[in-house]
Short mmCIF file of C-alpha atoms in Angstrom, two decimals:
data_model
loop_
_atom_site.label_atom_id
_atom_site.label_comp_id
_atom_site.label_asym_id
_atom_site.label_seq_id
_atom_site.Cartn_x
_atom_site.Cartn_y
_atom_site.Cartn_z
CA UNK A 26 1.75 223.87 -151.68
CA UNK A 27 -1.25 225.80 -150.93
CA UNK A 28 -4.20 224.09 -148.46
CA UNK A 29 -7.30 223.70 -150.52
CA UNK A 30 -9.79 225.82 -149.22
CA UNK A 31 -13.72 224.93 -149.56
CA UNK A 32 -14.62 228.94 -150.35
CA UNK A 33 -14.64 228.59 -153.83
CA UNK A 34 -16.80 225.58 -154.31
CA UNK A 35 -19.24 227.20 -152.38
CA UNK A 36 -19.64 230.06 -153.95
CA UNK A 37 -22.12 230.94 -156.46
CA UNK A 38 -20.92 229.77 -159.85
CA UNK A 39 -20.24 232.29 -162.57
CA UNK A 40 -22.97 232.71 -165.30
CA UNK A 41 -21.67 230.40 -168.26
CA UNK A 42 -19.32 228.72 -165.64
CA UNK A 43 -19.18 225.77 -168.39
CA UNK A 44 -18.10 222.85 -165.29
CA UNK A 45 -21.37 224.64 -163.80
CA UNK A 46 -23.42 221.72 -162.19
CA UNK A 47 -25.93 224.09 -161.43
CA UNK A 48 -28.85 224.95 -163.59
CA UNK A 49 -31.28 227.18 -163.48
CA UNK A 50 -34.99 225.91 -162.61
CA UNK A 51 -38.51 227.30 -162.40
CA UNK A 52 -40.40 226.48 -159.07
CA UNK A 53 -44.21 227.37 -159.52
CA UNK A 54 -45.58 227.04 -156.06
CA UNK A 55 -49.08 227.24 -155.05
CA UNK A 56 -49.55 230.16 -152.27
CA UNK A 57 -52.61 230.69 -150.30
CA UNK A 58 -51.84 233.18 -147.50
CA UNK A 59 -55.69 233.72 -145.63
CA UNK A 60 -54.29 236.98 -144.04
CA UNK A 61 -53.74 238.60 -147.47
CA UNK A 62 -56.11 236.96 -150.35
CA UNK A 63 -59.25 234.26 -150.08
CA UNK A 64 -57.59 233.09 -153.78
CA UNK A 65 -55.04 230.73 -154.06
CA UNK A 66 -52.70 231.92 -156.30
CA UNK A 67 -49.49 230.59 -158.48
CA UNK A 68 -46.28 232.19 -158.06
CA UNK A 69 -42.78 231.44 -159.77
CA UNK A 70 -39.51 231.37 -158.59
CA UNK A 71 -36.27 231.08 -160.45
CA UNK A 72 -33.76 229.38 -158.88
CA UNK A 73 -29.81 227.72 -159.69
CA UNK A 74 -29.71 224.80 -158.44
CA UNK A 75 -27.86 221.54 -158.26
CA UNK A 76 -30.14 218.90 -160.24
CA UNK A 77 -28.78 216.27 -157.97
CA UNK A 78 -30.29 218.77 -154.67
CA UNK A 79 -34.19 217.67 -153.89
CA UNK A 80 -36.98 219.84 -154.07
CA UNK A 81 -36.73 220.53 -150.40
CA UNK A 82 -33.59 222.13 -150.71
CA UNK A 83 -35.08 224.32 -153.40
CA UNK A 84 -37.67 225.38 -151.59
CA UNK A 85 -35.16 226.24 -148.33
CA UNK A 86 -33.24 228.49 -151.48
CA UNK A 87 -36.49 230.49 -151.72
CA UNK A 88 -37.82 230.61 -148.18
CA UNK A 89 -34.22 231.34 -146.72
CA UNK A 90 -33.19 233.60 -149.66
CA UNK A 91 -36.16 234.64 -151.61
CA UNK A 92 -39.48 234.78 -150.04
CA UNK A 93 -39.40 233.91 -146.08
CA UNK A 94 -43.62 233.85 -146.19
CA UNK A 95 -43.42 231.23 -148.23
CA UNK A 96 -44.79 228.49 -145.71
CA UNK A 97 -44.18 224.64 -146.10
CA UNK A 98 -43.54 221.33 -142.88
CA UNK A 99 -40.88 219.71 -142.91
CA UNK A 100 -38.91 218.44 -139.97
CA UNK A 101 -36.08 215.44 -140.56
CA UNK A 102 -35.88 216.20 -144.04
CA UNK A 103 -34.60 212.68 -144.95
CA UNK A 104 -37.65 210.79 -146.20
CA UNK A 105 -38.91 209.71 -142.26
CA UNK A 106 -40.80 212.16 -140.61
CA UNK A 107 -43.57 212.43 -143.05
CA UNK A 108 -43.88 216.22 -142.79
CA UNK A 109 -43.20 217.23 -146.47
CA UNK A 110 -45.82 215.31 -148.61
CA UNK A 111 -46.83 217.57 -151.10
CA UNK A 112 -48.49 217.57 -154.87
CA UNK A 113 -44.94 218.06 -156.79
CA UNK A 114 -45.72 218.19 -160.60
CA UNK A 115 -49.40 216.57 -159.98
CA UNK A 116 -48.21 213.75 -158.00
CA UNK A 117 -47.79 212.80 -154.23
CA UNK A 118 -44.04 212.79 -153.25
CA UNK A 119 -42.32 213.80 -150.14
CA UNK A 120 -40.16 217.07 -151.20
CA UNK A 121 -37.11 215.43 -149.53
CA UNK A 122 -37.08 212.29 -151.45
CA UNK A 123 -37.29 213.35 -154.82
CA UNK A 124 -34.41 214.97 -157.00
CA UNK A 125 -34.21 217.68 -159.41
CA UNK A 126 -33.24 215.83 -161.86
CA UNK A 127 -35.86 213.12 -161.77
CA UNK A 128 -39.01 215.54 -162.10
CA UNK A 129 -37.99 217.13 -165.53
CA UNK A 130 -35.76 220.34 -164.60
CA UNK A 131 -36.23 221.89 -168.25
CA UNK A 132 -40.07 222.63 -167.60
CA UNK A 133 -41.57 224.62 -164.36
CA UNK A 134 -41.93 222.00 -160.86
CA UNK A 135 -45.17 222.86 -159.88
CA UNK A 136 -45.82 222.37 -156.31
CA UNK A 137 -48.73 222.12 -154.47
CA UNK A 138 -50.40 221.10 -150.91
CA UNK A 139 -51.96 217.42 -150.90
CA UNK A 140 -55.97 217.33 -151.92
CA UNK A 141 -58.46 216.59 -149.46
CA UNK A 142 -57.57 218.73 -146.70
CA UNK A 143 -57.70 222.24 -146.15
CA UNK A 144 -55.01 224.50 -146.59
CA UNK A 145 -54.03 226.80 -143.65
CA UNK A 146 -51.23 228.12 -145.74
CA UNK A 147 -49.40 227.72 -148.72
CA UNK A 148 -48.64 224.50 -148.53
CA UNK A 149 -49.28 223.83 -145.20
CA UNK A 150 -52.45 221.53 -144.34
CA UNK A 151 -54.83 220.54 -141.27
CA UNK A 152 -53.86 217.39 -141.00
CA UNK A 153 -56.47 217.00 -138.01
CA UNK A 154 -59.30 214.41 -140.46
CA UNK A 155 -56.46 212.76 -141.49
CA UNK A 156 -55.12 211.71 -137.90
CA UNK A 157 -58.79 211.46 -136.86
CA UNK A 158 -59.11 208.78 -139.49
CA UNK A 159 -56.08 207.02 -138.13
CA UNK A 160 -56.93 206.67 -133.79
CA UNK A 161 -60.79 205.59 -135.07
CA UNK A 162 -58.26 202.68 -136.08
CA UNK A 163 -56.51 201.69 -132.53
CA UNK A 164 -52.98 201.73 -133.85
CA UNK A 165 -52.02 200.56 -130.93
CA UNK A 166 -51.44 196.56 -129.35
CA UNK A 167 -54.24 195.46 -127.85
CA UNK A 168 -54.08 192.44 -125.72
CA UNK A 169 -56.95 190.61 -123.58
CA UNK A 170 -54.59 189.91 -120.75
CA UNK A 171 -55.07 192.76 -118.27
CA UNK A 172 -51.86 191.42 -116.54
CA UNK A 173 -48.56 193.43 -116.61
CA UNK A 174 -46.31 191.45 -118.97
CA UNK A 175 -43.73 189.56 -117.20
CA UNK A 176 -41.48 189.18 -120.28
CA UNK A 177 -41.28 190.35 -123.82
CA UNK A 178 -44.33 188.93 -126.42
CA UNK A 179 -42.74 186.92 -128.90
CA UNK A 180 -42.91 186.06 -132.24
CA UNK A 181 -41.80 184.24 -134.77
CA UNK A 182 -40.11 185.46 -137.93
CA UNK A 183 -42.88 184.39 -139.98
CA UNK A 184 -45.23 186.15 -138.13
CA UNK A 185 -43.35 189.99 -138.16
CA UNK A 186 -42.92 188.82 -141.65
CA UNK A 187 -46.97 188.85 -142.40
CA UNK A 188 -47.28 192.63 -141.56
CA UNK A 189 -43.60 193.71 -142.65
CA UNK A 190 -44.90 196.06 -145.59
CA UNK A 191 -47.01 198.12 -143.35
CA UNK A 192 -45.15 198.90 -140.86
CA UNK A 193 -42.66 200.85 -142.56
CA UNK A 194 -45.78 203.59 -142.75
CA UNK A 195 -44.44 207.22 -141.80
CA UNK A 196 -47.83 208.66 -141.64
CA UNK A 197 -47.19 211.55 -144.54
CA UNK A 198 -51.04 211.31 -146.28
CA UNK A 199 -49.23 211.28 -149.56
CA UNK A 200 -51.69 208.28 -149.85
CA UNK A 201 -54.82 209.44 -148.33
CA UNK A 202 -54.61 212.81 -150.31
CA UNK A 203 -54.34 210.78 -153.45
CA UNK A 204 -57.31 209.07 -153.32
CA UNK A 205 -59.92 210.16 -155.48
CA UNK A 206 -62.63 208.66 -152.85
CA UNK A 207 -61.18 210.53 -149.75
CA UNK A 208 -61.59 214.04 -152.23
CA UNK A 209 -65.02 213.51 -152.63
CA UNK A 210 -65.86 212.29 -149.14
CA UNK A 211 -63.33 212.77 -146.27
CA UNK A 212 -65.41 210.50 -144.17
CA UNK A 213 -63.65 207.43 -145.87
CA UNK A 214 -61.48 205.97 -143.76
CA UNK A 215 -58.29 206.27 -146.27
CA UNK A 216 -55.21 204.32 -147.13
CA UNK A 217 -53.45 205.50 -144.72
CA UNK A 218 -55.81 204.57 -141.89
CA UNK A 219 -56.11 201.12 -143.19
CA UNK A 220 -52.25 200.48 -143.75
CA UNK A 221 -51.88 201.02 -140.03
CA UNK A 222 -54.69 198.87 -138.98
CA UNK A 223 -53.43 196.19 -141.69
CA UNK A 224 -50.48 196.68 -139.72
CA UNK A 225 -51.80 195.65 -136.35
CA UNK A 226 -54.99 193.38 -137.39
CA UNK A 227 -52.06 190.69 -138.71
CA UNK A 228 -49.37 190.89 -135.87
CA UNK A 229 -49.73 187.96 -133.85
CA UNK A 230 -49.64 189.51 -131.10
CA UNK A 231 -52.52 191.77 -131.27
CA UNK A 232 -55.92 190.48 -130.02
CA UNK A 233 -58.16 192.80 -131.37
CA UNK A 234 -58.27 192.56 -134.83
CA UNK A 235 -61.53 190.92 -134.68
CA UNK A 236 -62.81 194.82 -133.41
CA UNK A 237 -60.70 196.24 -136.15
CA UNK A 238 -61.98 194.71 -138.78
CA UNK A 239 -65.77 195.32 -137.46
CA UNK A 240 -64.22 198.86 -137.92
CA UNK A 241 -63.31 198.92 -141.32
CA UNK A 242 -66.29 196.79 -142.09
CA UNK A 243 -68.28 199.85 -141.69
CA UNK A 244 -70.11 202.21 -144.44
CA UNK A 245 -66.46 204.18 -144.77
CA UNK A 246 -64.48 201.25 -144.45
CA UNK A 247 -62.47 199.17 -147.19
CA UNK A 248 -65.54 198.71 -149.22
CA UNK A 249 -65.31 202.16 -150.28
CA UNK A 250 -61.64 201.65 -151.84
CA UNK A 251 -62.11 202.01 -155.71
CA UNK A 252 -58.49 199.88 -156.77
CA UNK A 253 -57.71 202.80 -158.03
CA UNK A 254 -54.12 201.99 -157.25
CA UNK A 255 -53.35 205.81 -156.57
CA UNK A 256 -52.54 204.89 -152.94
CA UNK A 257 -49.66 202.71 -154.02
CA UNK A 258 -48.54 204.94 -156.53
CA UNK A 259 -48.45 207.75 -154.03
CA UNK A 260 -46.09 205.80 -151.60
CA UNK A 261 -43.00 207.53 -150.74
CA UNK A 262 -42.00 204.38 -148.47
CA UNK A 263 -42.92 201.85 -151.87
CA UNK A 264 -45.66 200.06 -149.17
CA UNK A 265 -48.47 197.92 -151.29
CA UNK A 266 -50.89 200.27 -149.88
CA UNK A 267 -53.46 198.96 -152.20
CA UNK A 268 -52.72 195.64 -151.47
CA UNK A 269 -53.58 195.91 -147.33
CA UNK A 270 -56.61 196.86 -148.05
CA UNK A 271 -57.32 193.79 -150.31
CA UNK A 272 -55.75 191.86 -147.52
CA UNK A 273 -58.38 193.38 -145.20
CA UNK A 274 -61.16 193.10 -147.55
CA UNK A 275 -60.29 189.12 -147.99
CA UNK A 276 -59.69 189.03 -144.24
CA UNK A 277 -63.22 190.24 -143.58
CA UNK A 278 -64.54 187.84 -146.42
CA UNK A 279 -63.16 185.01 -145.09
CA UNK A 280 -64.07 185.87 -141.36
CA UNK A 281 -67.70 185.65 -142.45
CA UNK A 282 -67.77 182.52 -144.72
CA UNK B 177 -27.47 233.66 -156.41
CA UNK B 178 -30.39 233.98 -158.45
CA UNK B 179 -33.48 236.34 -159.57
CA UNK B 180 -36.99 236.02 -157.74
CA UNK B 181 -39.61 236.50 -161.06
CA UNK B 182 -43.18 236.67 -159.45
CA UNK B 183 -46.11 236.56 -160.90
CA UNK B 184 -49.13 238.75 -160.20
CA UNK B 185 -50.33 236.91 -157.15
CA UNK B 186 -52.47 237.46 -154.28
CA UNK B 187 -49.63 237.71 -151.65
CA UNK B 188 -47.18 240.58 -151.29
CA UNK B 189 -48.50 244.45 -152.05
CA UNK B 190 -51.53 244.83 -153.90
CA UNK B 191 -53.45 247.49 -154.75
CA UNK B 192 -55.71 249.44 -151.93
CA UNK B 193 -55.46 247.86 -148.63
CA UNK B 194 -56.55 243.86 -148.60
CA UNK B 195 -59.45 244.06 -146.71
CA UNK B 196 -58.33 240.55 -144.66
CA UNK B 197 -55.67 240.92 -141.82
CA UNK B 198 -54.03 238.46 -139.26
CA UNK B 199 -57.34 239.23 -136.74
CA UNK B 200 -60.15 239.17 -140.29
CA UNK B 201 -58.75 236.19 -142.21
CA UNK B 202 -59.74 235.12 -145.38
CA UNK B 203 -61.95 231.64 -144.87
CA UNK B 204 -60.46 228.47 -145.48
CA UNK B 205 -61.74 225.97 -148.02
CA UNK B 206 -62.85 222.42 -146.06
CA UNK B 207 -63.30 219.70 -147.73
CA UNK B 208 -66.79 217.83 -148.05
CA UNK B 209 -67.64 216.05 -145.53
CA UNK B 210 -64.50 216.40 -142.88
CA UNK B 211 -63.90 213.70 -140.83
CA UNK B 212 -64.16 214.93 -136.89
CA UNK B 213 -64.29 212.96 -133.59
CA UNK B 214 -68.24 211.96 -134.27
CA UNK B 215 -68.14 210.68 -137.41
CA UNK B 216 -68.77 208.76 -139.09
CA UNK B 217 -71.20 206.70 -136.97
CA UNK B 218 -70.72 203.07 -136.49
CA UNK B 219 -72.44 200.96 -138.86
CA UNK B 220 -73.03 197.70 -137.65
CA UNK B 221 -73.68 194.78 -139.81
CA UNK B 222 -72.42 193.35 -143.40
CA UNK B 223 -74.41 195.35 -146.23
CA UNK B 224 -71.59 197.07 -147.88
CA UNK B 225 -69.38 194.05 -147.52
CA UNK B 226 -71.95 191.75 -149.38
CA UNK B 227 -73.01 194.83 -151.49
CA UNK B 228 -68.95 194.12 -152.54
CA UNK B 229 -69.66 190.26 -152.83
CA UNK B 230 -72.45 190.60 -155.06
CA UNK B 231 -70.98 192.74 -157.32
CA UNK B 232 -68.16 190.66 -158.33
CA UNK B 233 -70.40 187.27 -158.14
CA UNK B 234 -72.93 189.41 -160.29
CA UNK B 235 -70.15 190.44 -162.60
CA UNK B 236 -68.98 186.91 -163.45
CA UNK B 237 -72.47 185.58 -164.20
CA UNK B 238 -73.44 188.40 -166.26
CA UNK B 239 -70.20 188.33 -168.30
CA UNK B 240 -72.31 184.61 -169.55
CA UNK B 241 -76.21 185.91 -169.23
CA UNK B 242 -75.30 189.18 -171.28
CA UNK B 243 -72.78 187.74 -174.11
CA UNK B 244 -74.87 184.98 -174.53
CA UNK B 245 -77.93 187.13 -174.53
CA UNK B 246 -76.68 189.65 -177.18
CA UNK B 247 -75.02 186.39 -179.66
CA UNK B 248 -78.26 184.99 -179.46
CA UNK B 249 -80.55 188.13 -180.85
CA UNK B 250 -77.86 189.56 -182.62
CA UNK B 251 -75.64 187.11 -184.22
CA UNK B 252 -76.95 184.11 -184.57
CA UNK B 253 -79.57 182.59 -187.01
CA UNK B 254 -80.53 186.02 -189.54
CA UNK B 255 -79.08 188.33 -186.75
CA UNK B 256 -81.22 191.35 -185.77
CA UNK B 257 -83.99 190.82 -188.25
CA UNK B 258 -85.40 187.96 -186.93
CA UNK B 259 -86.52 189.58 -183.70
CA UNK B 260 -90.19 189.91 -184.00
CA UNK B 261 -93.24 189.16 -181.49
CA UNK B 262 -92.93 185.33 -182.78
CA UNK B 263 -89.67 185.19 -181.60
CA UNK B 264 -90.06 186.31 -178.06
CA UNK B 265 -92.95 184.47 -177.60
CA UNK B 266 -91.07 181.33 -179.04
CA UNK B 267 -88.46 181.47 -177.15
CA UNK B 268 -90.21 182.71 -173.76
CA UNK B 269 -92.47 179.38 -174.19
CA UNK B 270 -89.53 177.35 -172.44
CA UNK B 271 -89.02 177.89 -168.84
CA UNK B 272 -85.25 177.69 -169.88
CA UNK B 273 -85.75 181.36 -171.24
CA UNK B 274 -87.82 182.69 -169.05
CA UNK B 275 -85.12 181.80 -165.98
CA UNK B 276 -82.28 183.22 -168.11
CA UNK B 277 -83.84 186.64 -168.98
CA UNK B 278 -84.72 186.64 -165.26
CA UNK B 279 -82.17 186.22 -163.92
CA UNK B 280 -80.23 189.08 -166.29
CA UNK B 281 -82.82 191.42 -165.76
CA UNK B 282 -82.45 191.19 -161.69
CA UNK B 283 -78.78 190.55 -161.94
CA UNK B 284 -78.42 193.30 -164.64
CA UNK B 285 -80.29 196.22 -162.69
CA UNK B 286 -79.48 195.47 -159.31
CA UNK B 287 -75.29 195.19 -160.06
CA UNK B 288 -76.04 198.54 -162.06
CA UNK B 289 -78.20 200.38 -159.06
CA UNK B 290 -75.71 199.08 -156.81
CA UNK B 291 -72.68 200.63 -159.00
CA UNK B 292 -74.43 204.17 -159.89
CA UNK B 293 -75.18 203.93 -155.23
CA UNK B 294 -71.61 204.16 -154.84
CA UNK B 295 -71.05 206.51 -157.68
CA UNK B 296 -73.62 208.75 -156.00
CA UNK B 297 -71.82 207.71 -152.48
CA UNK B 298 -68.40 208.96 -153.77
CA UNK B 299 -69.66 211.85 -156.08
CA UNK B 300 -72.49 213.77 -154.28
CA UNK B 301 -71.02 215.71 -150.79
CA UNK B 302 -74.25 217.51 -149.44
CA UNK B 303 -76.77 214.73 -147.81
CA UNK B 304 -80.05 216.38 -149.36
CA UNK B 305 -78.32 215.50 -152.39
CA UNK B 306 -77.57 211.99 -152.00
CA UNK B 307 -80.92 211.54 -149.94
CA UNK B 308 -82.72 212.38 -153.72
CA UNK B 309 -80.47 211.24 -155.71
CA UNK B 310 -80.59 207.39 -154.02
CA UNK B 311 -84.47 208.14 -153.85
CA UNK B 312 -84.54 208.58 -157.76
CA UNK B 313 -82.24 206.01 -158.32
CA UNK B 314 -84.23 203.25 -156.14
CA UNK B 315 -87.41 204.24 -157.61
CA UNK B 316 -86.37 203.69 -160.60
CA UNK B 317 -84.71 200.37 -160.07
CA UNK B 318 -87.27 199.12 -158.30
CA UNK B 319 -90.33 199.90 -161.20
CA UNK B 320 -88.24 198.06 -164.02
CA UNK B 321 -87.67 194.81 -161.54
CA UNK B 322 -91.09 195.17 -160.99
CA UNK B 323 -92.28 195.65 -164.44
CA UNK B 324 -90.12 193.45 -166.37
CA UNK B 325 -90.55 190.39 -163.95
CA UNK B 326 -94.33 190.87 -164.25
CA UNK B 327 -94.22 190.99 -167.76
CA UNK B 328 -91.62 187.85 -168.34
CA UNK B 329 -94.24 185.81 -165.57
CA UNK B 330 -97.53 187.07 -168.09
CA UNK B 331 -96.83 187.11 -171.40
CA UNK B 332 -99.60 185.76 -173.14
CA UNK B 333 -98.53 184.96 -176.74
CA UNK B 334 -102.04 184.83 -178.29
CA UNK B 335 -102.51 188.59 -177.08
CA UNK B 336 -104.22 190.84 -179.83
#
């Protein structure tokens, strides 16, 4: 009886293989190299590939086997990180969560950087406004006891339940680069900015939400957000993004009357 | 494992020597109006929040002022061709009218100068821009306020 061996599975199937899983899949990436060009330019690749593989793994086939310039983040590669938003067929995903299969195989993936910030390189962004956006925030506890704490802060289910949504935020800006207010003017504070104060301005713990608020109350605060819904759309964590920032909005409402 | 079809792009050989290297890079495109450490400056105080309010309360009562306003002139009674001098100065004999068309003229042009100031907000990136662009649109806003209120308060029917 001979030992399986894993060598054949690996290797690359045989054209018209008919038990073939792979298929054969045109990536049309957006490359902006500022050494080389001042245009942004498309470029295709043509790739076999698994449709059950993600897009990340198609775009490690062509930077590991194709085209090493080709420049894109990424760092966990399983959907926590946030490093790998990017504009895949016109909408915000994270290259490591979506499939192959789910995006339409049959016509070319395009693939983009996010809007709203500038490109350094192919699809690599400065992410700098966007983090900017999110310490003008606090995202951190605040607590008017200057006192080391002798114990842990508590707190009831109920209240880790009230802020649940946002916390599960990963920080990617698939949000904030879908929003058709942060294009236009990057001095908005963004979904993503909010979600995270959302996230602290209703933990029971906190004690400066009242400042937060006065934050977002500003001229580039919630009142800019449109309801355009593109933030929750965007999501790659499924957060209500669009719904925090009503939650602010009624928060700051109801503060004042 | 599988063929690499490019198309004429920007990266890889091109003809004559690209005249930007790794020390004379191409420039970057920035988005309008980046957010740095400095901005944007702390507004204090509620305007955009009741800007918000009054938008929505606006909304609600001119959903009634406008519907009713248009199945008045238009529907009701012989429609469009009644509308005639006689008529408006019929119906702007009764206080009753003269609060109503009032109130939808203010409520009418400030929701929309309010709306087309966050259009502008959202739309125009250089500040010259915006600074004439909310100039025009204020001007504008505040002449038919003006104009129409001083109109509604002095009609005089028996004019000739």
């Amino acid at each position: 009886m001979a030992t399986p061996v894993l060598d054949k599975a690996d290797a690359t199937p045989e054209p018209g293989f008919a038990d073939s899983p792979y298929i054969t899949v045109t990536f049309r990436v957006r490359r902006f190299n500022p050494e080389v060009s001042a245009e942004a330019t498309w470029q295709d690749f043509q790739l076999e590939i698994d449709p059950k593989e993600r897009v990340l793994d198609g775009l490690h086939k062509i930077k590991w086997d194709l085209d090493g310039t080709l420049t894109f983040r990424r760092s966990c590669a399983h959907g926590i990180c946030g490093s790998d938003a990017m504009r895949i067929n016109g909408k915000n995903r994270l290259a490591c969560k979506t499939l192959i299969k789910d995006i339409n195989p049959e016509k070319p993936i395009t693939i983009e950087p996010i809007k709203g910030l500038t490109v350094l390189k192919d699809l690599v962004v400065d992410m700098e406004p966007f983090f900017q956006a999110y310490r003008d925030v606090m995202p951190f506890l605040i607590t008017k006891d200057t006192n080391e704490p002798t114990r842990e802060r508590l707190q009831s289910a109920e209240d880790r339940e009230r802020f649940d949504d946002t916390t599960k935020c990963i920080l990617c800006a698939a949000c904030t680069s879908s929003c058709p207010v942060f294009w236009n003017d990057g001095q908005y504070f963004g979904p993503a900015a909010i979600v995270n104060a959302h996230r602290f301005i209703f933990d029971s713990r906190d004690e400066a939400g009242e400042q937060r608020l006065e934050i977002l109350n500003d001229r580039d605060g919630v009142w800019r957000c449109r309801t355009t819904f593109n933030c929750t759309d965007a999501c790659p964590r499924g957060i209500e993004v669009t719904k925090a920032i009503a939650e602010v909005k009624r928060a700051l409402i109801t503060r004042r009357f | 494992m599988s063929t690499t079809e490019t198309t004429p792009a920007g990266i890889g050989p091109v003809e004559g020597a690209s005249v930007f290297t790794a020390d004379n890079p191409a420039p970057v495109i920035e988005p309008p109006r980046k957010r740095t450490k400095k901005t944007p400056k702390s507004t204090r105080g509620n305007f955009e929040m009741y800007g918000w309010l009054f938008m929505r309360l606006s909304g609600v009562v001119l959903v009634v002022l406008v519907l009713g306003h248009l199945l008045i002139q238009l529907v009701l009674d012989g429609g469009v061709s009644k509308i005639g001098f006689a008529f408006v100065a019929g119906r702007w004999a009764s206080p009753f009218w003269q609060v109503w068309d009032l109130l939808m003229l203010w409520l009418a042009m400030l929701h929309g100068a309010n709306g087309l100031r966050t259009v502008i907000n959202d739309y125009a990136e250089r500040a010259n821009t915006r600074l004439w662009l909310k100039g025009l649109l204020y001007t504008a806003t505040v002449f038919t306020i003006l104009l129409g209120t001083l109109v509604i308060f002095t009609f005089d029917p028996n004019i000739r």
